[in-house]
Short mmCIF file of C-alpha atoms and ligand atoms in Angstrom, two decimals:
data_model
loop_
_atom_site.label_atom_id
_atom_site.label_comp_id
_atom_site.label_asym_id
_atom_site.label_seq_id
_atom_site.Cartn_x
_atom_site.Cartn_y
_atom_site.Cartn_z
CA ALA A 248 173.06 -37.09 -79.82
CA GLY A 249 172.80 -33.65 -81.72
CA PRO A 250 175.43 -30.61 -81.38
CA PRO A 251 176.86 -29.77 -78.51
CA GLY A 252 174.35 -26.90 -76.94
CA PHE A 253 171.53 -28.63 -78.35
CA VAL A 254 168.63 -29.89 -75.83
CA ALA A 255 165.13 -30.92 -77.18
CA LEU A 256 162.26 -29.08 -76.36
CA ASP A 257 158.83 -29.58 -75.09
CA THR A 258 155.95 -27.57 -74.30
CA ALA A 259 157.62 -26.38 -70.87
CA THR A 260 161.12 -25.14 -71.74
CA VAL A 261 160.15 -23.68 -74.80
CA LEU A 262 158.51 -20.99 -73.21
CA ASP A 263 161.93 -20.29 -70.99
CA TYR A 264 163.78 -20.96 -74.22
CA CYS A 265 161.68 -17.74 -76.19
CA ALA A 266 162.25 -15.70 -72.91
CA GLY A 267 165.98 -15.66 -73.29
CA LYS A 268 165.70 -14.79 -77.20
CA ALA A 269 164.98 -11.12 -77.40
CA SER A 270 163.64 -11.54 -81.19
CA ILE A 271 161.42 -14.17 -79.84
CA ALA A 272 160.25 -12.48 -76.47
CA ASP A 273 159.65 -9.43 -78.37
CA ALA A 274 157.22 -10.48 -80.73
CA LEU A 275 155.01 -12.16 -77.37
CA GLY A 276 154.93 -9.03 -75.84
CA GLY A 277 158.57 -9.21 -73.93
CA ALA A 278 159.95 -11.11 -71.90
CA SER A 279 158.51 -9.52 -68.97
CA THR A 280 155.05 -11.29 -69.89
CA ARG A 281 157.07 -15.03 -69.95
CA LYS A 282 154.24 -16.08 -67.14
CA GLU A 283 151.27 -15.10 -69.37
CA TRP A 284 152.65 -17.48 -72.12
CA SER A 285 151.81 -20.94 -72.87
CA ALA A 286 153.19 -23.59 -76.02
CA LYS A 287 151.40 -26.38 -77.84
CA GLU A 288 152.98 -29.11 -80.04
CA VAL A 289 151.43 -28.99 -83.54
CA GLY A 290 154.02 -30.83 -85.32
CA ASP A 291 152.06 -32.92 -88.14
CA GLY A 292 154.69 -33.10 -90.70
CA ASN A 293 156.72 -36.62 -91.50
CA ILE A 294 160.12 -34.80 -89.61
CA ASN A 295 160.10 -32.08 -87.33
CA PHE A 296 158.65 -30.75 -84.15
CA VAL A 297 156.41 -27.92 -84.05
CA TYR A 298 155.16 -25.34 -81.57
CA ILE A 299 152.93 -22.30 -81.50
CA VAL A 300 153.62 -19.97 -78.85
CA THR A 301 151.00 -17.90 -77.35
CA GLY A 302 152.17 -14.70 -75.46
CA SER A 303 150.68 -11.76 -73.52
CA GLY A 304 147.74 -10.12 -75.82
CA GLY A 305 147.05 -13.29 -77.82
CA ASN A 306 149.97 -12.78 -80.46
CA ALA A 307 151.74 -15.91 -81.31
CA VAL A 308 155.26 -17.57 -82.58
CA ILE A 309 156.13 -20.88 -84.27
CA VAL A 310 159.09 -22.68 -82.67
CA LYS A 311 160.35 -25.08 -85.37
CA GLN A 312 162.89 -27.88 -84.19
CA GLY A 313 164.45 -30.59 -85.62
CA LEU A 314 165.53 -33.29 -83.89
CA PRO A 315 168.53 -36.08 -84.80
CA TYR A 316 165.86 -38.36 -86.22
CA VAL A 317 163.15 -38.78 -88.87
CA ARG A 318 160.24 -37.70 -86.51
CA CYS A 319 157.59 -40.22 -88.45
CA VAL A 320 160.18 -43.07 -88.11
CA GLY A 321 161.54 -42.35 -85.18
CA GLU A 322 165.35 -42.80 -83.60
CA ALA A 323 165.63 -45.71 -86.15
CA TRP A 324 165.90 -43.21 -88.99
CA PRO A 325 169.00 -40.62 -87.71
CA LEU A 326 168.95 -37.38 -90.02
CA THR A 327 171.33 -34.70 -89.39
CA GLN A 328 170.37 -31.43 -88.01
CA GLU A 329 172.09 -29.37 -90.41
CA ARG A 330 168.70 -29.59 -92.24
CA VAL A 331 167.66 -26.62 -90.15
CA ARG A 332 170.42 -24.21 -91.48
CA TYR A 333 169.27 -25.07 -94.97
CA GLU A 334 165.37 -24.66 -94.25
CA ALA A 335 166.84 -20.97 -92.28
CA GLU A 336 168.61 -19.83 -95.27
CA ALA A 337 166.16 -20.94 -97.82
CA LEU A 338 163.38 -19.35 -96.09
CA GLN A 339 165.05 -16.08 -95.84
CA THR A 340 165.88 -16.35 -99.19
CA ALA A 341 162.44 -16.91 -100.42
CA HIS A 342 160.88 -14.26 -98.11
CA GLY A 343 163.28 -11.67 -99.99
CA TYR A 344 161.85 -13.02 -103.37
CA CYS A 345 158.46 -13.07 -102.46
CA PRO A 346 157.58 -11.71 -98.85
CA ALA A 347 153.96 -11.62 -99.67
CA HIS A 348 153.67 -15.99 -99.90
CA VAL A 349 156.67 -16.93 -97.26
CA PRO A 350 156.65 -16.01 -93.73
CA VAL A 351 159.38 -13.88 -92.05
CA VAL A 352 161.91 -15.88 -89.67
CA TYR A 353 162.76 -14.43 -86.59
CA GLU A 354 165.58 -16.22 -85.52
CA TYR A 355 167.62 -19.02 -86.34
CA ASP A 356 169.48 -21.04 -83.55
CA ALA A 357 172.09 -23.39 -85.25
CA PRO A 358 172.98 -25.05 -81.87
CA MET A 359 169.86 -25.57 -80.78
CA SER A 360 168.30 -26.48 -84.64
CA VAL A 361 165.53 -24.19 -84.10
CA ILE A 362 163.47 -22.01 -86.42
CA ALA A 363 161.15 -19.26 -84.65
CA MET A 364 158.46 -17.92 -87.57
CA ARG A 365 156.01 -15.78 -87.71
CA TYR A 366 153.24 -17.28 -86.65
CA LEU A 367 150.36 -18.09 -89.45
CA GLU A 368 147.47 -17.34 -87.61
CA PRO A 369 143.62 -18.78 -88.36
CA PRO A 370 141.95 -19.52 -90.40
CA HIS A 371 145.23 -20.38 -91.95
CA ILE A 372 145.11 -23.72 -92.57
CA ILE A 373 147.44 -26.61 -94.12
CA LEU A 374 146.00 -26.55 -97.88
CA ARG A 375 145.75 -30.36 -97.97
CA GLY A 376 143.63 -30.17 -95.33
CA GLY A 377 141.51 -27.43 -97.05
CA ILE A 378 141.52 -29.34 -100.08
CA ILE A 379 139.99 -32.42 -98.50
CA SER A 380 137.17 -30.62 -96.88
CA GLY A 381 136.50 -29.59 -100.20
CA THR A 382 137.09 -25.89 -99.86
CA ILE A 383 137.82 -23.99 -103.46
CA TYR A 384 140.66 -21.15 -102.96
CA ALA A 385 140.25 -18.80 -105.97
CA ASN A 386 143.89 -17.41 -105.41
CA LEU A 387 146.05 -19.91 -104.56
CA ALA A 388 147.11 -20.61 -108.14
CA SER A 389 148.50 -17.48 -109.29
CA HIS A 390 149.89 -17.11 -105.51
CA VAL A 391 151.54 -20.31 -106.05
CA GLY A 392 152.66 -19.28 -109.74
CA GLU A 393 153.89 -15.89 -108.41
CA TYR A 394 155.88 -17.76 -105.68
CA LEU A 395 157.77 -20.03 -108.09
CA ALA A 396 158.17 -17.54 -110.45
CA THR A 397 159.78 -15.48 -108.05
CA THR A 398 161.85 -18.06 -105.84
CA LEU A 399 163.08 -20.02 -109.35
CA PHE A 400 163.68 -16.71 -111.50
CA GLY A 401 165.48 -14.76 -108.58
CA SER A 402 167.91 -17.77 -107.58
CA SER A 403 168.49 -18.64 -111.64
CA ALA A 404 171.97 -17.42 -113.61
CA LEU A 405 169.37 -15.70 -115.85
CA LYS A 406 168.85 -13.34 -112.93
CA VAL A 407 172.31 -12.97 -111.75
CA GLY A 408 174.54 -14.67 -113.67
CA CYS A 409 176.44 -17.87 -114.71
CA GLU A 410 179.63 -16.62 -112.13
CA ALA A 411 177.45 -15.33 -109.48
CA GLN A 412 174.81 -18.57 -109.49
CA ARG A 413 178.22 -20.39 -108.96
CA ARG A 414 179.37 -18.71 -105.75
CA ALA A 415 175.48 -18.47 -104.54
CA ARG A 416 175.43 -22.64 -104.96
CA ALA A 417 178.81 -22.78 -102.97
CA ALA A 418 178.01 -20.77 -100.53
CA PHE A 419 174.33 -22.62 -100.07
CA GLY A 420 176.03 -26.04 -99.83
CA GLN A 421 174.68 -28.90 -101.46
CA ASN A 422 171.87 -30.44 -98.50
CA GLU A 423 173.21 -33.47 -99.02
CA ALA A 424 171.44 -35.68 -96.38
CA MET A 425 167.67 -34.44 -97.91
CA CYS A 426 168.78 -34.52 -101.20
CA ALA A 427 169.45 -38.32 -100.38
CA LEU A 428 166.69 -38.87 -98.70
CA THR A 429 164.67 -37.68 -101.85
CA GLU A 430 166.98 -40.20 -104.16
CA GLN A 431 166.17 -42.92 -101.97
CA VAL A 432 162.38 -42.64 -101.02
CA ILE A 433 161.28 -41.09 -104.73
CA PHE A 434 163.34 -42.10 -107.53
CA THR A 435 164.90 -45.74 -105.89
CA GLU A 436 162.38 -47.48 -103.33
CA PRO A 437 158.95 -46.91 -105.40
CA TYR A 438 160.62 -49.19 -108.30
CA ALA A 439 162.43 -51.97 -105.91
CA LYS A 440 161.78 -53.99 -103.24
CA ALA A 441 161.97 -52.17 -100.20
CA GLU A 442 161.15 -52.15 -96.72
CA ASN A 443 159.84 -48.86 -96.40
CA ASN A 444 157.24 -49.42 -99.29
CA HIS A 445 153.72 -49.84 -98.98
CA TRP A 446 150.29 -49.40 -100.58
CA THR A 447 147.08 -50.53 -100.19
CA SER A 448 146.70 -54.26 -100.13
CA PRO A 449 146.19 -56.29 -101.62
CA GLN A 450 144.34 -54.52 -104.33
CA LEU A 451 147.56 -52.53 -105.61
CA ASP A 452 149.99 -55.87 -105.24
CA ASP A 453 149.91 -56.18 -109.10
CA ALA A 454 150.22 -52.45 -109.70
CA ALA A 455 153.12 -52.09 -107.08
CA LYS A 456 154.88 -55.42 -108.58
CA ALA A 457 154.85 -54.04 -112.20
CA LEU A 458 156.79 -50.88 -111.05
CA ARG A 459 160.32 -53.43 -110.34
CA SER A 460 159.79 -55.14 -114.04
CA ASP A 461 158.65 -52.03 -116.27
CA ASN A 462 161.92 -51.09 -117.80
CA GLU A 463 160.54 -48.14 -120.01
CA LEU A 464 159.46 -46.51 -116.88
CA LYS A 465 162.80 -47.17 -115.26
CA VAL A 466 164.90 -45.59 -117.69
CA ALA A 467 162.48 -42.66 -117.12
CA ILE A 468 162.91 -42.42 -113.58
CA CYS A 469 166.85 -42.82 -113.95
CA ALA A 470 167.07 -40.19 -115.89
CA LEU A 471 164.84 -37.86 -113.89
CA LYS A 472 166.99 -38.90 -110.81
CA ASN A 473 170.05 -38.04 -113.00
CA LYS A 474 168.76 -34.41 -113.64
CA PHE A 475 167.52 -34.19 -109.78
CA ALA A 476 171.19 -34.93 -109.47
CA SER A 477 173.04 -32.70 -111.41
CA ASP A 478 171.12 -29.59 -112.62
CA ALA A 479 171.03 -26.41 -110.28
CA ALA A 480 169.55 -24.49 -112.15
CA ALA A 481 167.61 -22.43 -109.26
CA LEU A 482 167.40 -22.88 -105.44
CA LEU A 483 164.35 -25.00 -105.02
CA HIS A 484 161.94 -25.28 -102.26
CA GLY A 485 162.15 -29.17 -102.52
CA ASP A 486 159.29 -30.43 -100.64
CA LEU A 487 156.54 -28.34 -102.29
CA HIS A 488 154.00 -30.45 -101.58
CA THR A 489 150.07 -29.10 -100.65
CA GLY A 490 150.96 -29.71 -96.43
CA SER A 491 154.14 -27.33 -97.05
CA ILE A 492 151.54 -24.20 -98.03
CA MET A 493 149.07 -22.72 -95.82
CA CYS A 494 146.17 -20.69 -96.85
CA THR A 495 143.02 -18.59 -96.09
CA MET A 496 141.32 -17.66 -98.97
CA ASP A 497 142.99 -14.65 -99.45
CA THR A 498 146.63 -15.43 -98.51
CA THR A 499 148.76 -18.31 -99.88
CA PHE A 500 152.12 -18.71 -97.79
CA VAL A 501 154.53 -21.52 -98.77
CA ILE A 502 156.83 -23.00 -95.48
CA ASP A 503 159.03 -25.90 -94.69
CA HIS A 504 161.84 -25.66 -96.92
CA GLU A 505 164.18 -27.93 -95.18
CA PHE A 506 164.92 -29.98 -98.55
CA ALA A 507 165.82 -26.90 -100.51
CA PHE A 508 168.98 -27.72 -102.62
CA TYR A 509 169.87 -25.80 -106.16
CA GLY A 510 168.24 -27.95 -108.23
CA PRO A 511 165.98 -28.27 -111.59
CA MET A 512 163.06 -25.64 -111.90
CA GLY A 513 160.79 -28.69 -112.71
CA PHE A 514 160.93 -30.41 -109.43
CA ASP A 515 159.48 -27.39 -107.64
CA VAL A 516 156.56 -26.55 -110.05
CA GLY A 517 156.22 -30.84 -110.37
CA ALA A 518 155.35 -31.07 -106.61
CA PHE A 519 152.88 -28.66 -106.66
CA VAL A 520 151.43 -30.43 -109.75
CA ALA A 521 151.14 -34.01 -108.52
CA ASN A 522 149.46 -32.82 -105.27
CA LEU A 523 146.72 -30.92 -107.27
CA LEU A 524 146.30 -34.06 -109.22
CA LEU A 525 146.72 -36.75 -106.39
CA ALA A 526 143.98 -34.47 -105.09
CA TYR A 527 141.83 -34.75 -107.93
CA PHE A 528 141.82 -38.68 -107.77
CA ALA A 529 140.81 -38.66 -104.59
CA GLN A 530 138.11 -37.12 -104.96
CA ASP A 531 136.07 -40.22 -106.37
CA GLY A 532 136.65 -41.62 -102.83
CA TYR A 533 134.74 -39.00 -100.88
CA ASP A 534 131.16 -38.88 -100.08
CA GLY A 535 128.90 -35.92 -101.90
CA ASP A 536 129.16 -34.05 -105.18
CA ARG A 537 132.81 -32.87 -105.39
CA ALA A 538 132.55 -32.12 -109.47
CA LYS A 539 133.23 -28.61 -108.77
CA GLN A 540 136.19 -29.21 -106.67
CA ARG A 541 137.61 -31.65 -109.04
CA GLU A 542 137.01 -28.91 -111.79
CA TRP A 543 138.90 -26.23 -109.84
CA LEU A 544 141.62 -28.79 -109.04
CA LEU A 545 142.11 -28.99 -112.90
CA SER A 546 142.12 -25.24 -113.10
CA CYS A 547 144.32 -25.03 -110.68
CA VAL A 548 147.11 -27.04 -112.45
CA LYS A 549 146.54 -24.95 -115.55
CA GLU A 550 146.80 -21.47 -114.22
CA THR A 551 149.69 -22.32 -111.82
CA TRP A 552 151.96 -23.09 -115.20
CA GLY A 553 149.92 -20.04 -117.05
CA VAL A 554 150.68 -18.00 -114.45
CA PHE A 555 154.21 -19.60 -113.47
CA ALA A 556 155.49 -19.50 -117.38
CA SER A 557 154.08 -15.31 -118.33
CA ARG A 558 155.41 -14.13 -114.88
CA PHE A 559 159.00 -16.26 -115.39
CA ARG A 560 158.88 -14.69 -118.94
CA GLU A 561 158.05 -11.11 -117.69
CA LEU A 562 160.73 -11.02 -114.86
CA TRP A 563 163.81 -12.55 -116.96
CA ASN A 564 162.64 -9.48 -119.69
CA GLU A 565 162.58 -6.86 -117.01
CA GLU A 566 165.45 -8.03 -114.88
CA GLY A 567 167.36 -10.96 -116.63
CA ILE A 568 170.95 -10.40 -117.12
CA SER A 569 170.60 -11.35 -120.76
CA SER A 570 170.49 -7.92 -121.59
CA ASP A 571 174.04 -7.22 -120.07
CA THR A 572 176.56 -6.87 -122.23
CA SER A 573 179.25 -8.76 -119.63
CA GLY A 574 178.83 -12.17 -120.89
CA LEU A 575 177.91 -13.87 -118.05
CA ALA A 576 174.58 -14.99 -118.53
CA PRO A 577 172.93 -17.53 -120.67
CA GLY A 578 170.67 -15.31 -122.43
CA SER A 579 174.10 -12.90 -123.46
CA LEU A 580 174.34 -14.15 -127.04
CA PHE A 581 171.69 -12.04 -127.83
CA SER A 582 172.18 -8.81 -126.83
CA ALA A 583 173.14 -6.34 -129.56
CA ALA A 584 175.46 -4.31 -127.40
CA ALA A 585 177.50 -7.25 -127.41
CA GLY A 586 177.33 -7.59 -131.20
CA ALA A 587 174.66 -9.99 -131.78
CA GLU A 588 173.31 -9.61 -135.22
CA GLY A 589 169.62 -10.29 -137.05
CA ASP A 590 166.56 -10.51 -135.21
CA VAL A 591 168.00 -10.77 -131.77
CA ASP A 592 164.59 -10.21 -130.21
CA ALA A 593 163.32 -12.85 -131.95
CA ALA A 594 165.99 -15.27 -131.10
CA LEU A 595 165.54 -14.19 -127.08
CA ARG A 596 162.04 -15.20 -127.35
CA ALA A 597 162.61 -18.37 -129.38
CA HIS A 598 165.83 -19.03 -126.17
CA GLN A 599 163.05 -18.18 -123.89
CA ASP A 600 160.28 -20.62 -125.24
CA LYS A 601 162.86 -23.10 -124.98
CA PHE A 602 163.69 -22.92 -121.66
CA ILE A 603 160.44 -22.64 -120.24
CA ASP A 604 159.16 -25.79 -122.79
CA ASP A 605 162.08 -27.58 -120.72
CA VAL A 606 160.79 -26.41 -117.25
CA TRP A 607 157.26 -27.67 -118.49
CA LYS A 608 158.61 -31.42 -119.49
CA ASP A 609 160.87 -31.69 -116.41
CA THR A 610 157.57 -30.61 -114.13
CA LEU A 611 155.68 -33.81 -115.80
CA GLY A 612 158.21 -36.28 -114.96
CA PHE A 613 159.49 -35.06 -111.81
CA ALA A 614 155.38 -34.88 -110.82
CA GLY A 615 154.56 -38.36 -111.89
CA ALA A 616 157.31 -39.68 -110.04
CA LYS A 617 156.08 -37.84 -107.34
CA MET A 618 152.48 -39.24 -107.19
CA THR A 619 153.76 -42.62 -107.59
CA ARG A 620 155.85 -42.80 -104.59
CA ARG A 621 153.23 -41.21 -102.57
CA ILE A 622 150.99 -44.22 -103.52
CA VAL A 623 153.44 -47.24 -103.37
CA GLY A 624 156.03 -45.65 -101.30
CA ILE A 625 157.26 -44.79 -97.64
CA ALA A 626 155.17 -41.34 -97.41
CA HIS A 627 151.11 -41.10 -98.36
CA VAL A 628 148.95 -38.72 -98.51
CA ALA A 629 146.53 -37.57 -96.61
CA ASP A 630 143.91 -36.96 -99.45
CA LEU A 631 143.83 -40.28 -100.52
CA ASP A 632 144.75 -42.63 -97.03
CA SER A 633 141.74 -40.88 -95.69
CA ILE A 634 139.40 -43.03 -97.94
CA GLY A 635 138.31 -45.87 -95.29
CA ASP A 636 136.93 -48.14 -98.08
CA ALA A 637 139.67 -50.04 -99.26
CA ASP A 638 138.45 -50.67 -102.79
CA ALA A 639 137.79 -47.27 -103.14
CA ARG A 640 141.37 -45.77 -102.24
CA ALA A 641 142.33 -48.45 -104.85
CA ARG A 642 140.55 -47.20 -107.93
CA CYS A 643 141.81 -43.36 -106.90
CA GLU A 644 145.25 -44.80 -106.55
CA THR A 645 145.24 -46.57 -109.77
CA ASN A 646 144.03 -44.23 -111.81
CA ALA A 647 146.54 -42.01 -110.45
CA LEU A 648 149.25 -44.29 -111.25
CA ARG A 649 148.04 -44.75 -114.81
CA CYS A 650 148.60 -41.04 -114.73
CA ALA A 651 151.64 -40.64 -113.38
CA ARG A 652 153.10 -43.28 -115.59
CA ARG A 653 152.04 -41.53 -118.86
CA MET A 654 153.15 -38.01 -117.83
CA ILE A 655 156.82 -39.67 -117.59
CA LEU A 656 156.49 -41.26 -120.45
CA GLU A 657 154.95 -38.53 -122.68
CA ALA A 658 156.55 -35.57 -120.87
CA GLY A 659 157.82 -34.45 -124.55
CA SER A 660 154.14 -33.78 -125.80
CA LEU A 661 151.74 -33.51 -123.30
CA SER A 662 150.88 -29.71 -123.00
CA VAL A 663 148.95 -28.98 -119.85
CA ASP A 664 145.62 -28.91 -121.63
CA ASP A 665 146.18 -32.35 -122.58
CA VAL A 666 147.06 -33.39 -118.75
CA CYS A 667 143.99 -32.39 -117.80
CA ALA A 668 141.93 -33.98 -120.85
CA MET A 669 143.70 -37.11 -119.63
CA ALA A 670 143.41 -36.85 -116.20
CA LYS A 671 139.38 -36.56 -116.95
CA GLU A 672 139.45 -39.40 -119.22
CA LEU A 673 141.16 -41.59 -116.73
CA ARG A 674 138.65 -40.80 -114.35
CA GLY A 675 136.35 -43.22 -116.93
P1 ADP B 721 157.67 -30.44 -91.07
O1 ADP B 721 159.46 -30.75 -91.65
O2 ADP B 721 157.76 -31.84 -90.17
O3 ADP B 721 156.58 -31.41 -91.83
P2 ADP B 721 156.36 -28.11 -91.11
O4 ADP B 721 157.28 -27.11 -91.11
O5 ADP B 721 155.43 -28.76 -92.12
O6 ADP B 721 157.26 -29.77 -90.62
O7 ADP B 721 155.09 -27.86 -89.72
C1 ADP B 721 154.13 -29.17 -88.98
C2 ADP B 721 153.37 -27.84 -89.00
O8 ADP B 721 153.10 -26.90 -88.17
C3 ADP B 721 152.51 -27.33 -90.17
O9 ADP B 721 151.73 -28.16 -90.94
C4 ADP B 721 151.18 -26.63 -89.60
O10 ADP B 721 150.32 -27.47 -88.94
C5 ADP B 721 152.05 -25.90 -88.25
N1 ADP B 721 153.28 -25.21 -89.05
C6 ADP B 721 154.63 -24.82 -89.10
N2 ADP B 721 154.69 -23.59 -89.53
C7 ADP B 721 153.58 -22.73 -89.28
C8 ADP B 721 153.69 -21.64 -89.27
N3 ADP B 721 154.94 -20.22 -89.55
N4 ADP B 721 152.22 -21.24 -88.95
C9 ADP B 721 151.59 -21.97 -88.26
N5 ADP B 721 151.60 -23.16 -88.46
C10 ADP B 721 152.80 -23.93 -88.55
C1 SR1 B 722 160.94 -40.79 -94.60
S1 SR1 B 722 159.98 -40.02 -96.04
C2 SR1 B 722 159.39 -38.44 -95.64
C3 SR1 B 722 159.21 -37.00 -96.53
O1 SR1 B 722 158.53 -36.62 -95.97
C4 SR1 B 722 158.71 -35.08 -96.25
O2 SR1 B 722 157.63 -33.94 -96.32
C5 SR1 B 722 159.44 -35.45 -97.83
O3 SR1 B 722 158.45 -35.15 -98.45
C6 SR1 B 722 159.69 -36.97 -97.36
O4 SR1 B 722 160.06 -37.53 -98.89
MG1 MG B 723 155.82 -30.46 -93.80
MG1 MG B 724 159.57 -30.50 -93.75
MG1 MG B 725 147.99 -45.09 -98.64
#
């Protein structure tokens, strides 16, 4: 299976593969040094295979290959390798907007469904693992806030204009298979009887059953699903959980853009917020005093949103097309040059306030949906799954589910401070 020319790599064949690609071979010290190279497979995500290929002198490259199925399920769940094209384009686009926080791509090979990119060398680790082990990353929130603001603003009609954004959307495509997967595993299965679902049982049996009859919640989830499917405000990462971020104390990189699509901005912001909050609720299941880690996680929620909102507004004021007279931007109604009258600055600020408030509201709803799916749906998070005592884990999960439900239903009235206060209160 796979497209013509596709061969699944392994730790031996990946070396010859790299030797045959100049852009990769050069990064490894040149094809002539091929005999000194080695490879290991390190894919710990749900979907793909990832090789670290180390060359002469110790420099290394990441080779990521998508097979025609979902790795964590196997061939029983086929998945189009088109996703690799979306990942490569989204990675390259995001690197263009935010080079400090997205690794550079060396090669995209469509027939082989391969992306070769910068190896994020140790001490870079997957953020989720760092958080579980109790590390506090002081720069994380400002870096992720910057990543979110630059990528979401950069790909929006606010920056490029409505017509250009329509063209960019058409050129990028819809990433149909990955969007359908998300619609299935985030917005549908957790609220239905589905074989994929699982939870801490019997402790959460009643909570999982209650989701199926919670019509108030299901009405809100349907609205979020509809927004996910129809709002194309920006080119999203599409899967921005803490397993898609690698960091050190000083640096932060976003990887794994295979779910990228033009969607609602709050879906990306919400993914990150959801994973911070899941980590927050998981703290009670760990040994030792985690008070500082808990406080830091909530401060990250607050700071990420604060940095995102202020950077986004700054970019809008500095680079937005709203000052353009062409009428091609949503904000062009406030261009004095185009004949707008009255206090146009105040009017533009009001438009910005509403825009950013709406992104926050969406952030809360999507974050709540993402927290819920990680507790009762197919794919859970190690933050909670690593809690060995099932009763303790269930208590953490129950608190997270309660918080998620309120975030979804009260999205219109909760500030970021309210959410943090609510999370504290729900811990009891
Ligand atoms: P999947 O799509 O299967 O989730 P990921 O892109 O998340 O795959 O990669 C799986 C793992 O491979 C990551 O958790 C990380 O450990 C490793 N990895 C991926 N990209 C890099 C990179 N650029 N540098 C270092 N390690 C990486
Ligand atoms: C089969 S569901 C797998 C999940 O892993 C990915 O990282 C996405 O979050 C997806 O929902
Ligand atoms: Mg991943
Ligand atoms: Mg992935
Ligand atoms: Mg679990």
